[in-house]
Structure formats: C-alpha cells, structure tokens
C-alpha cells in the first residue's frame, strides 16, 4: 500500500499527516500562480519557507511576527535555502497587516499559538487574530485562500478558536467557501485547520 508522502519514483518521505501537512497540500497548487502572499505568524520560518519554495519567482511574501528572535530564525532558514530575496520580514503584529499590504492577497497562512520551544506567554491572542483575519478577508483576491491552524488545547487558544469558528461559519456562502479539518480520534482538543476560499467578490 502507498503511504502518504511516498512519491511515484519510489522515494519514501515519511511525512506524518497532521494539520500543517494538510494545509501545505491544499495550498501548494495555488501557490504557483500567487503573487501576493502572507505568512501572518512566521515563527521558526517553516511555513514561510514552504511558501517561498512553492511560489513563482516574482511572488512577494510578507512574513509577520512580534518576536525578533522568531524573525531571526526565519531569516536564517530562508537564506540557507536561497529564497530570502522573495520575503519581507515584518516585526509587527499581524493586526497591522493593512498598514503594509495594499494589494489583493492571493494566499494567507496563519499558524496560531506560541513558538515551539519558546515562551508560552507570547502566543497569538484572539483580539489581534480576529482583527488580522478580518483584514485578510477584506483583502483576499478572487480565488484567494486563507489557511488557518488553531490550537484549542490551551485556554486562549480555545477562546480564539471559538471566536474564529463563529466568524468563519457566518461568512456569506455567496462569497466564501469555508472548510474545516481535524483528527477526530485524537483527544485533548487537537489542532484544527480551516481553509477559506473567496469564490466571488
Ligand atoms: C505556532 S508559531 C508559528 C509557526 C510558524 N509558522 C513556523 O512554521 O514555524 C506562532 C507564532 O506567532 C507569533 N505571534 C504571536 N502573536 C502574533 C501577532 N499578533 N502577530 C504576528 N505574530 C504573532 C508568535 O511569536 C509565534 O512565533
């Protein structure tokens, strides 16, 4: 039986299927034609690297984080892979996205919570996350995607997820499709992945 992550050449990549993997799989096709891309939570730069490596040469990527140390790690990772020229690293809250981005957004990624291995005190917060999500939804291009991974396993993450679920489920069907993915046999409130596509202006 073919395992997830095994390519047709027979090379085996033991990729664990988790929310971030699902997000990457669903974004990959659209990335090739995307020109204005946002990573709202750069963290250790893995998502920023994924966006940079899978988008066209002319794509512009904006990566936000409120921690300078996170952006330093992201910068090094991008440099190691020779894609740093496509990425603007912004040391600011994603709640201020509108101050930097004026053009329609093709793809935006949010991977909420705290920096793995970092302080749990510096996590995303429902008020700024909602502000950022609303700004991205307003700027989202026709056919554009907003991908968001929420972590309801901690207290603020649960509040954040409840509010996001309310906002996402209330989006008008005429303009947006909203889907949700989670592991239903995992306990202790596993992460949840949302994908929103703007289908009509
Ligand atoms: C789960 S990590 C992101 C993981 C990252 N995408 C990666 O691939 O490594 C969440 C990040 O969000 C950042 N963050 C928290 N609040 C933020 C805000 N208001 N604006 C931008 N980034 C924020 C944290 O500093 C942390 O680095």
XYZ file of N, CA, C and O and ligand atoms in Angstrom:
831
model
N 0.843 -1.199 0.000
C 0.000 0.000 0.000
C 0.884 1.258 0.000
O 1.895 1.284 0.694
N 0.506 2.258 -0.789
C 1.280 3.507 -0.801
C 1.056 4.258 0.489
O -0.057 4.360 0.971
N 2.133 4.760 1.055
C 1.998 5.570 2.256
C 1.919 7.024 1.860
O 2.445 7.424 0.835
N 1.296 7.840 2.692
C 1.304 9.277 2.448
C 2.737 9.746 2.362
O 3.584 9.314 3.129
N 3.028 10.592 1.439
C 4.359 11.159 1.360
C 5.299 10.350 0.481
O 6.405 10.781 0.229
N 4.846 9.185 -0.012
C 5.720 8.405 -0.899
C 5.495 8.900 -2.317
O 4.359 9.005 -2.767
N 6.570 9.249 -3.010
C 6.337 9.761 -4.349
C 6.395 8.621 -5.368
O 6.737 7.492 -5.047
N 6.045 8.962 -6.619
C 5.924 7.911 -7.624
C 7.254 7.303 -8.016
O 7.318 6.216 -8.537
N 8.352 7.995 -7.731
C 9.666 7.452 -8.043
C 10.101 6.403 -7.032
O 11.158 5.815 -7.165
N 9.296 6.174 -6.011
C 9.598 5.142 -5.035
C 10.350 5.682 -3.824
O 10.559 4.982 -2.845
N 10.753 6.985 -3.889
C 11.474 7.552 -2.748
C 10.494 7.738 -1.591
O 9.377 8.224 -1.783
N 10.892 7.303 -0.412
C 9.939 7.370 0.698
C 10.221 8.581 1.586
O 11.321 8.786 2.063
N 9.194 9.406 1.759
C 9.284 10.546 2.655
C 8.245 10.296 3.740
O 7.054 10.400 3.500
N 8.693 9.924 4.927
C 7.739 9.528 5.964
C 7.084 10.763 6.586
O 7.336 11.134 7.722
N 6.263 11.428 5.796
C 5.581 12.631 6.232
C 4.385 12.253 7.107
O 3.524 11.497 6.688
N 4.365 12.767 8.315
C 3.226 12.496 9.191
C 2.068 13.385 8.747
O 2.256 14.563 8.472
N 0.894 12.801 8.642
C -0.263 13.599 8.232
C -0.799 14.333 9.453
O -1.398 13.747 10.337
N -0.528 15.639 9.504
C -1.074 16.456 10.585
C -1.697 17.707 9.956
O -1.698 17.850 8.731
N -2.208 18.594 10.784
C -2.923 19.751 10.238
C -2.052 20.602 9.310
O -2.523 21.083 8.288
N -0.788 20.782 9.695
C 0.083 21.647 8.874
C 0.373 20.977 7.531
O 0.379 21.623 6.480
N 0.551 19.661 7.563
C 0.770 18.917 6.311
C -0.447 19.065 5.388
O -0.303 19.319 4.191
N -1.637 18.930 5.960
C -2.862 19.069 5.153
C -2.939 20.486 4.580
O -3.251 20.678 3.403
N -2.612 21.477 5.408
C -2.640 22.872 4.933
C -1.682 23.032 3.751
O -2.050 23.593 2.704
N -0.468 22.526 3.893
C 0.516 22.666 2.810
C 0.021 21.978 1.534
O 0.136 22.541 0.441
N -0.528 20.781 1.678
C -1.017 20.053 0.490
C -2.085 20.868 -0.243
O -2.085 20.936 -1.470
N -3.000 21.471 0.522
C -4.115 22.177 -0.120
C -3.710 23.541 -0.685
O -4.372 24.063 -1.565
N -2.610 24.092 -0.181
C -2.171 25.403 -0.690
C -1.248 25.276 -1.900
O -1.153 26.192 -2.719
N -0.578 24.148 -1.984
C 0.533 24.007 -2.935
C 0.150 24.351 -4.385
O 0.846 25.118 -5.047
N -0.961 23.815 -4.859
C -1.351 24.065 -6.255
C -1.544 25.535 -6.552
O -1.122 26.034 -7.589
N -2.200 26.242 -5.619
C -2.498 27.656 -5.875
C -1.282 28.546 -5.730
O -1.262 29.664 -6.230
N -0.267 28.047 -5.034
C 0.913 28.889 -4.786
C 1.662 29.238 -6.058
O 2.218 30.330 -6.175
N 1.650 28.339 -7.026
C 2.428 28.579 -8.244
C 1.971 29.860 -8.954
O 2.786 30.566 -9.531
N 0.665 30.169 -8.873
C 0.174 31.364 -9.562
C -0.014 32.554 -8.625
O -0.517 33.595 -9.041
N 0.383 32.430 -7.385
C 0.134 33.502 -6.405
C 1.231 34.554 -6.458
O 2.407 34.219 -6.587
N 0.840 35.833 -6.376
C 1.887 36.857 -6.401
C 1.985 37.617 -5.079
O 3.045 38.150 -4.757
N 0.917 37.674 -4.314
C 0.963 38.415 -3.040
C 0.568 37.458 -1.918
O -0.579 37.024 -1.844
N 1.542 37.119 -1.092
C 1.378 36.013 -0.135
C 1.726 36.500 1.269
O 2.683 37.275 1.438
N 0.968 36.033 2.251
C 1.208 36.458 3.635
C 1.410 35.246 4.533
O 0.619 34.306 4.497
N 2.475 35.287 5.340
C 2.583 34.369 6.468
C 2.361 35.240 7.701
O 3.223 36.037 8.080
N 1.199 35.108 8.321
C 0.819 36.001 9.426
C 1.537 35.659 10.723
O 1.530 36.464 11.660
N 2.151 34.471 10.800
C 2.844 34.038 12.019
C 4.125 33.291 11.599
O 4.125 32.064 11.491
N 5.188 34.023 11.394
C 6.411 33.425 10.820
C 7.021 32.349 11.718
O 7.486 31.321 11.231
N 7.063 32.575 13.030
C 7.607 31.583 13.964
C 9.014 31.169 13.576
O 9.902 32.013 13.399
N 9.226 29.865 13.406
C 10.562 29.385 13.043
C 10.767 29.318 11.538
O 11.757 28.757 11.060
N 9.802 29.840 10.786
C 10.002 30.029 9.358
C 9.685 28.843 8.465
O 9.879 28.919 7.257
N 9.172 27.756 9.052
C 8.929 26.584 8.201
C 7.826 26.856 7.182
O 7.927 26.453 6.022
N 6.771 27.550 7.631
C 5.687 27.871 6.686
C 6.161 28.920 5.677
O 5.828 28.843 4.494
N 6.935 29.890 6.147
C 7.442 30.921 5.217
C 8.302 30.259 4.145
O 8.200 30.588 2.959
N 9.140 29.317 4.570
C 9.988 28.601 3.611
C 9.134 27.823 2.611
O 9.391 27.860 1.398
N 8.115 27.159 3.117
C 7.208 26.413 2.230
C 6.585 27.362 1.190
O 6.545 27.046 -0.009
N 6.138 28.535 1.651
C 5.509 29.500 0.735
C 6.529 29.993 -0.297
O 6.221 30.109 -1.488
N 7.736 30.261 0.165
C 8.769 30.797 -0.739
C 9.205 29.737 -1.757
O 9.410 30.050 -2.936
N 9.332 28.516 -1.320
C 9.831 27.464 -2.225
C 8.797 27.023 -3.249
O 9.150 26.473 -4.286
N 7.534 27.239 -2.939
C 6.489 26.728 -3.841
C 5.779 27.816 -4.633
O 4.821 27.521 -5.362
N 6.224 29.060 -4.504
C 5.616 30.153 -5.279
C 6.542 30.531 -6.419
O 7.712 30.137 -6.441
N 5.985 31.318 -7.357
C 6.772 31.723 -8.536
C 7.888 32.689 -8.163
O 7.918 33.252 -7.057
N 8.803 32.905 -9.123
C 9.966 33.759 -8.861
C 9.578 35.192 -8.520
O 10.258 35.869 -7.766
N 8.455 35.659 -9.106
C 8.050 37.051 -8.888
C 7.177 37.245 -7.662
O 6.748 38.371 -7.375
N 6.872 36.187 -6.975
C 5.967 36.303 -5.825
C 6.608 37.150 -4.720
O 7.827 37.149 -4.539
N 5.746 37.873 -4.020
C 6.203 38.678 -2.886
C 5.557 38.079 -1.637
O 4.346 37.868 -1.614
N 6.375 37.800 -0.647
C 5.863 37.154 0.574
C 6.126 38.072 1.761
O 7.244 38.552 1.953
N 5.078 38.294 2.544
C 5.175 39.125 3.745
C 5.075 38.198 4.950
O 4.070 37.497 5.082
N 6.110 38.198 5.793
C 6.076 37.312 6.959
C 6.112 38.159 8.238
O 7.062 38.908 8.479
N 5.060 38.039 9.028
C 4.912 38.837 10.253
C 5.249 38.005 11.482
O 4.905 36.819 11.557
N 5.857 38.634 12.462
C 5.937 38.055 13.808
C 6.244 39.190 14.780
O 6.887 40.176 14.408
N 5.787 39.023 16.017
C 6.060 40.056 17.020
C 7.356 39.774 17.775
O 7.779 40.591 18.576
N 7.988 38.625 17.513
C 9.236 38.292 18.201
C 10.404 38.405 17.232
O 10.451 37.695 16.212
N 11.357 39.267 17.604
C 12.535 39.454 16.750
C 13.304 38.131 16.598
O 13.805 37.803 15.520
N 13.357 37.360 17.697
C 14.106 36.089 17.659
C 13.489 35.140 16.628
O 14.198 34.402 15.940
N 12.170 35.162 16.508
C 11.497 34.297 15.524
C 11.894 34.737 14.108
O 12.222 33.907 13.255
N 11.880 36.031 13.881
C 12.227 36.517 12.536
C 13.697 36.236 12.207
O 14.046 35.984 11.051
N 14.566 36.265 13.231
C 15.984 35.933 13.001
C 16.123 34.485 12.532
O 16.869 34.193 11.595
N 15.375 33.585 13.198
C 15.432 32.161 12.826
C 14.881 31.995 11.405
O 15.444 31.283 10.567
N 13.772 32.674 11.133
C 13.153 32.591 9.800
C 14.124 33.090 8.735
O 14.302 32.459 7.689
N 14.779 34.221 9.022
C 15.726 34.811 8.051
C 16.843 33.818 7.722
O 17.157 33.595 6.549
N 17.390 33.207 8.771
C 18.491 32.243 8.549
C 18.025 31.064 7.699
O 18.702 30.624 6.780
N 16.823 30.571 8.010
C 16.293 29.419 7.266
C 16.109 29.769 5.782
O 16.477 28.998 4.892
N 15.567 30.967 5.537
C 15.340 31.387 4.146
C 16.665 31.561 3.406
O 16.790 31.204 2.241
N 17.655 32.111 4.123
C 18.976 32.302 3.497
C 19.620 30.957 3.164
O 20.179 30.796 2.075
N 19.510 30.016 4.097
C 20.086 28.682 3.841
C 19.513 28.068 2.573
O 20.163 27.305 1.878
N 18.244 28.392 2.278
C 17.582 27.800 1.108
C 17.536 28.768 -0.077
O 16.820 28.511 -1.052
N 18.257 29.885 0.032
C 18.405 30.850 -1.072
C 17.068 31.415 -1.562
O 16.870 31.594 -2.757
N 16.140 31.658 -0.658
C 14.862 32.252 -1.072
C 14.543 33.524 -0.269
O 13.422 34.018 -0.325
N 15.537 34.059 0.443
C 15.255 35.210 1.311
C 14.877 36.458 0.506
O 14.188 37.343 1.010
N 15.312 36.524 -0.768
C 15.024 37.714 -1.586
C 13.531 37.900 -1.871
O 13.085 38.989 -2.207
N 12.741 36.818 -1.725
C 11.293 36.927 -2.022
C 10.475 37.349 -0.807
O 9.282 37.577 -0.910
N 11.135 37.414 0.354
C 10.359 37.557 1.599
C 10.676 38.865 2.314
O 11.839 39.224 2.494
N 9.633 39.558 2.722
C 9.798 40.734 3.580
C 9.434 40.318 4.995
O 8.292 39.886 5.231
N 10.381 40.436 5.896
C 10.134 40.055 7.294
C 9.669 41.295 8.050
O 10.347 42.333 8.033
N 8.506 41.208 8.668
C 7.920 42.380 9.331
C 7.798 42.119 10.834
O 7.028 41.237 11.249
N 8.537 42.916 11.609
C 8.470 42.787 13.070
C 7.302 43.627 13.565
O 7.452 44.791 13.951
N 6.132 43.072 13.470
C 4.915 43.791 13.893
C 3.790 42.768 14.007
O 3.877 41.655 13.473
N 2.739 43.208 14.680
C 1.580 42.321 14.828
C 0.841 42.187 13.495
O 0.718 43.153 12.739
N 0.322 40.989 13.287
C -0.495 40.803 12.078
C -1.770 41.656 12.130
O -2.427 41.818 11.107
N -2.085 42.201 13.289
C -3.255 43.098 13.381
C -3.009 44.373 12.572
O -3.945 45.139 12.318
N -1.745 44.598 12.175
C -1.419 45.796 11.387
C -1.145 45.480 9.914
O -0.546 46.297 9.209
N -1.584 44.339 9.478
C -1.363 43.928 8.080
C -1.772 45.032 7.094
O -1.070 45.309 6.118
N -2.886 45.688 7.366
C -3.401 46.697 6.427
C -2.431 47.865 6.252
O -2.491 48.583 5.266
N -1.530 48.075 7.233
C -0.573 49.186 7.105
C 0.538 48.852 6.098
O 1.238 49.727 5.621
N 0.731 47.587 5.813
C 1.817 47.160 4.928
C 1.318 46.698 3.555
O 1.979 46.887 2.554
N 0.157 46.054 3.561
C -0.290 45.396 2.329
C -1.489 46.136 1.755
O -2.524 46.272 2.421
N -1.306 46.609 0.542
C -2.376 47.387 -0.091
C -2.988 46.628 -1.270
O -4.047 46.981 -1.752
N -2.264 45.610 -1.752
C -2.747 44.872 -2.937
C -3.544 43.647 -2.499
O -3.359 43.150 -1.379
N -4.401 43.112 -3.386
C -5.146 41.905 -3.026
C -4.206 40.751 -2.653
O -3.147 40.576 -3.256
N -4.629 39.998 -1.660
C -3.820 38.870 -1.162
C -4.288 37.579 -1.849
O -5.483 37.291 -1.909
N -3.333 36.816 -2.364
C -3.685 35.535 -3.007
C -3.730 34.391 -1.996
O -4.607 33.540 -2.068
N -2.744 34.385 -1.110
C -2.694 33.311 -0.105
C -2.228 33.901 1.227
O -1.253 34.658 1.263
N -2.952 33.539 2.295
C -2.506 33.941 3.639
C -2.534 32.724 4.545
O -3.487 31.949 4.523
N -1.466 32.562 5.306
C -1.380 31.439 6.262
C -1.313 31.970 7.678
O -0.540 32.882 7.954
N -2.089 31.379 8.551
C -1.975 31.652 9.993
C -1.715 30.307 10.667
O -2.464 29.354 10.440
N -0.669 30.253 11.471
C -0.413 29.067 12.294
C -0.330 29.615 13.720
O 0.691 30.158 14.131
N -1.447 29.526 14.431
C -1.599 30.269 15.690
C -0.824 29.625 16.840
O -0.160 28.615 16.675
N -0.950 30.240 18.012
C -0.336 29.681 19.214
C 1.002 30.310 19.508
O 1.237 31.472 19.195
N 1.883 29.510 20.092
C 3.181 30.040 20.500
C 4.313 29.347 19.736
O 4.121 28.268 19.156
N 5.468 30.008 19.769
C 6.651 29.494 19.082
C 7.056 28.163 19.712
O 7.267 28.100 20.925
N 7.173 27.098 18.914
C 7.593 25.819 19.502
C 8.949 25.983 20.201
O 9.886 26.549 19.629
N 9.007 25.576 21.449
C 10.245 25.711 22.226
C 10.420 27.088 22.850
O 11.371 27.327 23.585
N 9.502 28.017 22.552
C 9.602 29.384 23.079
C 8.656 29.594 24.254
O 8.029 28.651 24.744
N 8.552 30.845 24.689
C 7.685 31.167 25.825
C 6.211 31.005 25.451
O 5.761 31.528 24.425
N 5.468 30.323 26.306
C 4.037 30.159 26.055
C 3.285 31.469 26.310
O 2.116 31.598 25.969
N 3.973 32.414 26.943
C 3.352 33.719 27.227
C 3.184 34.531 25.937
O 2.300 35.374 25.842
N 4.048 34.303 24.968
C 3.969 35.082 23.718
C 3.230 34.253 22.669
O 3.823 33.717 21.741
N 1.934 34.155 22.876
C 1.115 33.390 21.928
C 0.175 34.347 21.210
O 0.000 35.496 21.645
N -0.403 33.878 20.137
C -1.400 34.713 19.459
C -2.587 34.936 20.407
O -2.841 34.127 21.304
N -3.279 36.038 20.181
C -4.373 36.416 21.078
C -5.630 36.647 20.235
O -5.548 37.220 19.151
N -6.765 36.228 20.781
C -7.993 36.256 19.972
C -8.289 37.636 19.366
O -8.690 37.716 18.212
N -8.064 38.723 20.136
C -8.459 40.035 19.597
C -7.603 40.402 18.372
O -8.144 40.814 17.333
N -6.267 40.240 18.476
C -5.430 40.604 17.317
C -5.586 39.601 16.179
O -5.533 39.967 14.996
N -5.817 38.326 16.525
C -6.020 37.328 15.460
C -7.283 37.662 14.666
O -7.270 37.656 13.431
N -8.362 37.979 15.390
C -9.625 38.300 14.684
C -9.471 39.539 13.821
O -9.965 39.598 12.694
N -8.759 40.522 14.361
C -8.512 41.763 13.605
C -7.765 41.427 12.303
O -8.142 41.876 11.211
N -6.709 40.601 12.435
C -5.895 40.246 11.263
C -6.710 39.433 10.257
O -6.658 39.685 9.045
N -7.482 38.477 10.762
C -8.283 37.630 9.870
C -9.290 38.499 9.108
O -9.475 38.332 7.889
N -9.904 39.452 9.803
C -10.882 40.302 9.122
C -10.216 41.157 8.046
O -10.759 41.344 6.960
N -9.021 41.648 8.346
C -8.295 42.442 7.333
C -7.948 41.579 6.116
O -8.093 42.010 4.976
N -7.491 40.354 6.377
C -7.130 39.470 5.255
C -8.373 39.134 4.437
O -8.340 39.157 3.199
N -9.477 38.854 5.107
C -10.702 38.520 4.362
C -11.126 39.675 3.457
O -11.573 39.466 2.334
N -10.937 40.912 3.949
C -11.288 42.076 3.133
C -10.365 42.198 1.926
O -10.774 42.621 0.862
N -9.080 41.820 2.118
C -8.089 41.983 1.041
C -7.981 40.765 0.129
O -7.257 40.790 -0.870
N -8.677 39.683 0.478
C -8.476 38.421 -0.251
C -8.925 38.552 -1.711
O -10.019 39.027 -2.000
N -8.057 38.117 -2.586
C -8.330 38.157 -4.029
C -9.423 37.160 -4.397
O -9.637 36.181 -3.672
N -10.043 37.371 -5.535
C -10.977 36.385 -6.071
C -10.197 35.080 -6.314
O -9.181 35.086 -6.999
N -10.628 33.985 -5.723
C -9.879 32.717 -5.833
C -8.801 32.573 -4.766
O -8.120 31.556 -4.706
N -8.649 33.601 -3.932
C -7.608 33.578 -2.897
C -7.964 32.655 -1.732
O -9.133 32.326 -1.514
N -6.931 32.224 -1.009
C -7.121 31.278 0.097
C -6.583 31.845 1.403
O -5.489 32.423 1.435
N -7.340 31.649 2.464
C -6.851 31.923 3.818
C -6.796 30.583 4.542
O -7.810 29.886 4.647
N -5.610 30.223 4.988
C -5.440 28.954 5.710
C -5.119 29.283 7.158
O -4.316 30.180 7.427
N -5.760 28.587 8.080
C -5.530 28.897 9.500
C -5.521 27.617 10.328
O -6.421 26.793 10.214
N -4.464 27.467 11.127
C -4.410 26.346 12.073
C -4.582 26.916 13.477
O -3.832 27.808 13.895
N -5.607 26.425 14.188
C -5.912 26.900 15.542
C -5.602 25.785 16.536
O -5.719 24.597 16.212
N -5.202 26.177 17.743
C -4.798 25.209 18.783
C -5.679 25.380 20.018
O -5.296 26.105 20.952
N -6.838 24.729 20.045
C -7.744 24.923 21.182
C -7.311 24.207 22.464
O -8.012 24.286 23.468
N -6.133 23.567 22.454
C -5.663 22.809 23.624
C -5.206 23.682 24.787
O -4.998 23.183 25.875
N -5.012 24.979 24.583
C -4.694 25.865 25.710
C -5.802 26.916 25.808
O -6.570 27.109 24.856
N -5.866 27.588 26.979
C -7.047 28.406 27.292
C -7.323 29.510 26.258
O -8.420 29.623 25.733
N -6.291 30.304 25.955
C -6.507 31.389 24.985
C -6.761 30.814 23.590
O -7.545 31.358 22.814
N -6.118 29.685 23.303
C -6.336 29.037 22.007
C -7.773 28.570 21.855
O -8.338 28.621 20.750
N -8.359 28.143 22.950
C -9.749 27.695 22.892
C -10.689 28.887 22.642
O -11.594 28.824 21.813
N -10.411 30.000 23.341
C -11.226 31.220 23.137
C -11.081 31.675 21.676
O -12.057 31.989 20.995
N -9.850 31.694 21.220
C -9.539 32.124 19.844
C -10.307 31.247 18.841
O -10.956 31.743 17.922
N -10.250 29.932 19.068
C -10.895 29.011 18.130
C -12.411 29.188 18.122
O -13.044 29.176 17.065
N -13.004 29.395 19.318
C -14.461 29.568 19.397
C -14.891 30.805 18.590
O -15.850 30.769 17.814
N -14.134 31.891 18.762
C -14.484 33.137 18.059
C -14.263 32.989 16.543
O -15.091 33.433 15.737
N -13.166 32.339 16.172
C -12.892 32.152 14.738
C -13.969 31.294 14.088
O -14.442 31.586 12.984
N -14.353 30.243 14.802
C -15.394 29.349 14.268
C -16.688 30.138 14.026
O -17.363 29.949 13.019
N -16.989 31.068 14.964
C -18.193 31.899 14.785
C -18.069 32.773 13.539
O -18.987 32.867 12.738
N -16.911 33.419 13.397
C -16.703 34.310 12.243
C -16.750 33.506 10.946
O -17.460 33.859 9.990
N -16.033 32.385 10.908
C -15.928 31.606 9.669
C -17.278 31.011 9.276
O -17.654 31.014 8.108
N -18.013 30.496 10.259
C -19.279 29.855 9.880
C -20.323 30.895 9.459
O -21.306 30.547 8.805
N -20.098 32.172 9.811
C -21.047 33.219 9.420
C -20.686 33.887 8.101
O -21.392 34.793 7.649
N -19.612 33.474 7.459
C -19.236 34.130 6.190
C -20.261 33.792 5.110
O -20.709 32.643 5.025
N -20.643 34.783 4.301
C -21.689 34.528 3.312
C -21.278 33.480 2.274
O -20.199 33.577 1.673
N -22.127 32.493 2.062
C -21.864 31.388 1.132
C -21.633 31.903 -0.288
O -20.908 31.293 -1.068
N -22.277 33.001 -0.599
C -22.158 33.553 -1.951
C -20.706 33.933 -2.274
O -20.262 33.820 -3.394
N -19.972 34.392 -1.269
C -18.609 34.904 -1.499
C -17.501 33.978 -1.018
O -16.372 34.065 -1.504
N -17.799 33.122 -0.044
C -16.724 32.310 0.545
C -17.146 30.853 0.682
O -18.315 30.570 0.966
N -16.181 29.945 0.520
C -16.394 28.573 0.990
C -15.458 28.383 2.180
O -14.317 28.841 2.169
N -15.956 27.713 3.196
C -15.171 27.511 4.412
C -15.157 26.027 4.733
O -16.213 25.393 4.797
N -13.973 25.463 4.908
C -13.917 24.059 5.314
C -13.049 23.925 6.557
O -12.261 24.811 6.897
N -13.197 22.762 7.203
C -12.553 22.542 8.500
C -12.037 21.109 8.531
O -12.734 20.206 8.070
N -10.843 20.909 9.068
C -10.254 19.555 9.132
C -9.680 19.343 10.522
O -9.006 20.211 11.065
N -9.985 18.190 11.121
C -9.408 17.871 12.430
C -9.317 16.365 12.591
O -10.038 15.617 11.921
N -8.447 15.909 13.463
C -8.333 14.473 13.734
C -9.377 14.106 14.776
O -9.288 14.542 15.931
N -10.362 13.308 14.372
C -11.499 13.098 15.264
C -11.281 11.956 16.266
O -12.092 11.763 17.153
N -10.190 11.212 16.144
C -9.914 10.185 17.167
C -8.788 10.617 18.110
O -8.281 9.814 18.880
N -8.398 11.906 18.030
C -7.393 12.411 18.971
C -8.106 13.140 20.103
O -9.107 13.811 19.875
N -7.562 13.026 21.305
C -8.215 13.634 22.462
C -7.461 14.888 22.872
O -6.515 15.289 22.213
N -7.881 15.522 23.930
C -7.238 16.744 24.438
C -7.219 17.870 23.407
O -6.201 18.522 23.202
N -8.337 18.049 22.729
C -8.525 19.203 21.835
C -7.384 19.360 20.821
O -6.546 20.262 20.939
N -7.337 18.488 19.828
C -6.268 18.583 18.826
C -6.431 19.836 17.951
O -7.501 20.448 17.919
N -5.362 20.217 17.246
C -5.427 21.397 16.378
C -6.485 21.251 15.283
O -6.840 20.139 14.895
N -6.945 22.384 14.822
C -7.998 22.418 13.787
C -7.492 23.275 12.632
O -6.911 24.336 12.846
N -7.726 22.791 11.428
C -7.305 23.524 10.231
C -8.551 24.045 9.507
O -9.491 23.288 9.256
N -8.546 25.334 9.212
C -9.634 25.948 8.437
C -9.072 26.421 7.097
O -7.964 26.963 7.044
N -9.855 26.249 6.055
C -9.469 26.796 4.748
C -10.638 27.592 4.189
O -11.748 27.063 4.040
N -10.379 28.857 3.913
C -11.426 29.741 3.382
C -11.016 30.173 1.981
O -9.893 30.651 1.782
N -11.914 29.987 1.040
C -11.641 30.440 -0.330
C -12.632 31.533 -0.697
O -13.832 31.413 -0.426
N -12.108 32.584 -1.288
C -13.004 33.655 -1.749
C -13.456 33.264 -3.161
O -12.660 33.248 -4.094
N -14.714 32.919 -3.298
C -15.187 32.417 -4.587
C -15.843 33.517 -5.435
O -16.025 33.346 -6.645
N -16.226 34.602 -4.803
C -16.853 35.705 -5.547
C -16.603 37.001 -4.786
O -16.549 36.978 -3.548
N -16.472 38.100 -5.505
C -16.246 39.392 -4.816
C -17.529 39.950 -4.224
O -18.584 39.665 -4.685
C 2.940 28.430 16.136
S 4.090 29.723 15.881
C 4.139 29.810 14.103
C 4.843 28.655 13.448
C 5.474 29.027 12.135
N 4.505 29.356 11.113
C 6.501 28.012 11.656
O 6.378 27.490 10.533
O 7.452 27.755 12.404
C 3.153 31.184 16.260
C 3.944 32.461 16.101
O 3.008 33.545 16.136
C 3.682 34.666 16.663
N 2.711 35.683 17.056
C 2.003 35.787 18.207
N 1.215 36.869 18.189
C 1.418 37.476 16.986
C 0.897 38.645 16.366
N -0.022 39.411 16.976
N 1.340 38.982 15.141
C 2.268 38.210 14.495
N 2.800 37.090 15.040
C 2.382 36.727 16.259
C 4.488 34.074 17.797
O 5.534 34.953 18.150
C 4.963 32.743 17.204
O 6.239 32.874 16.655
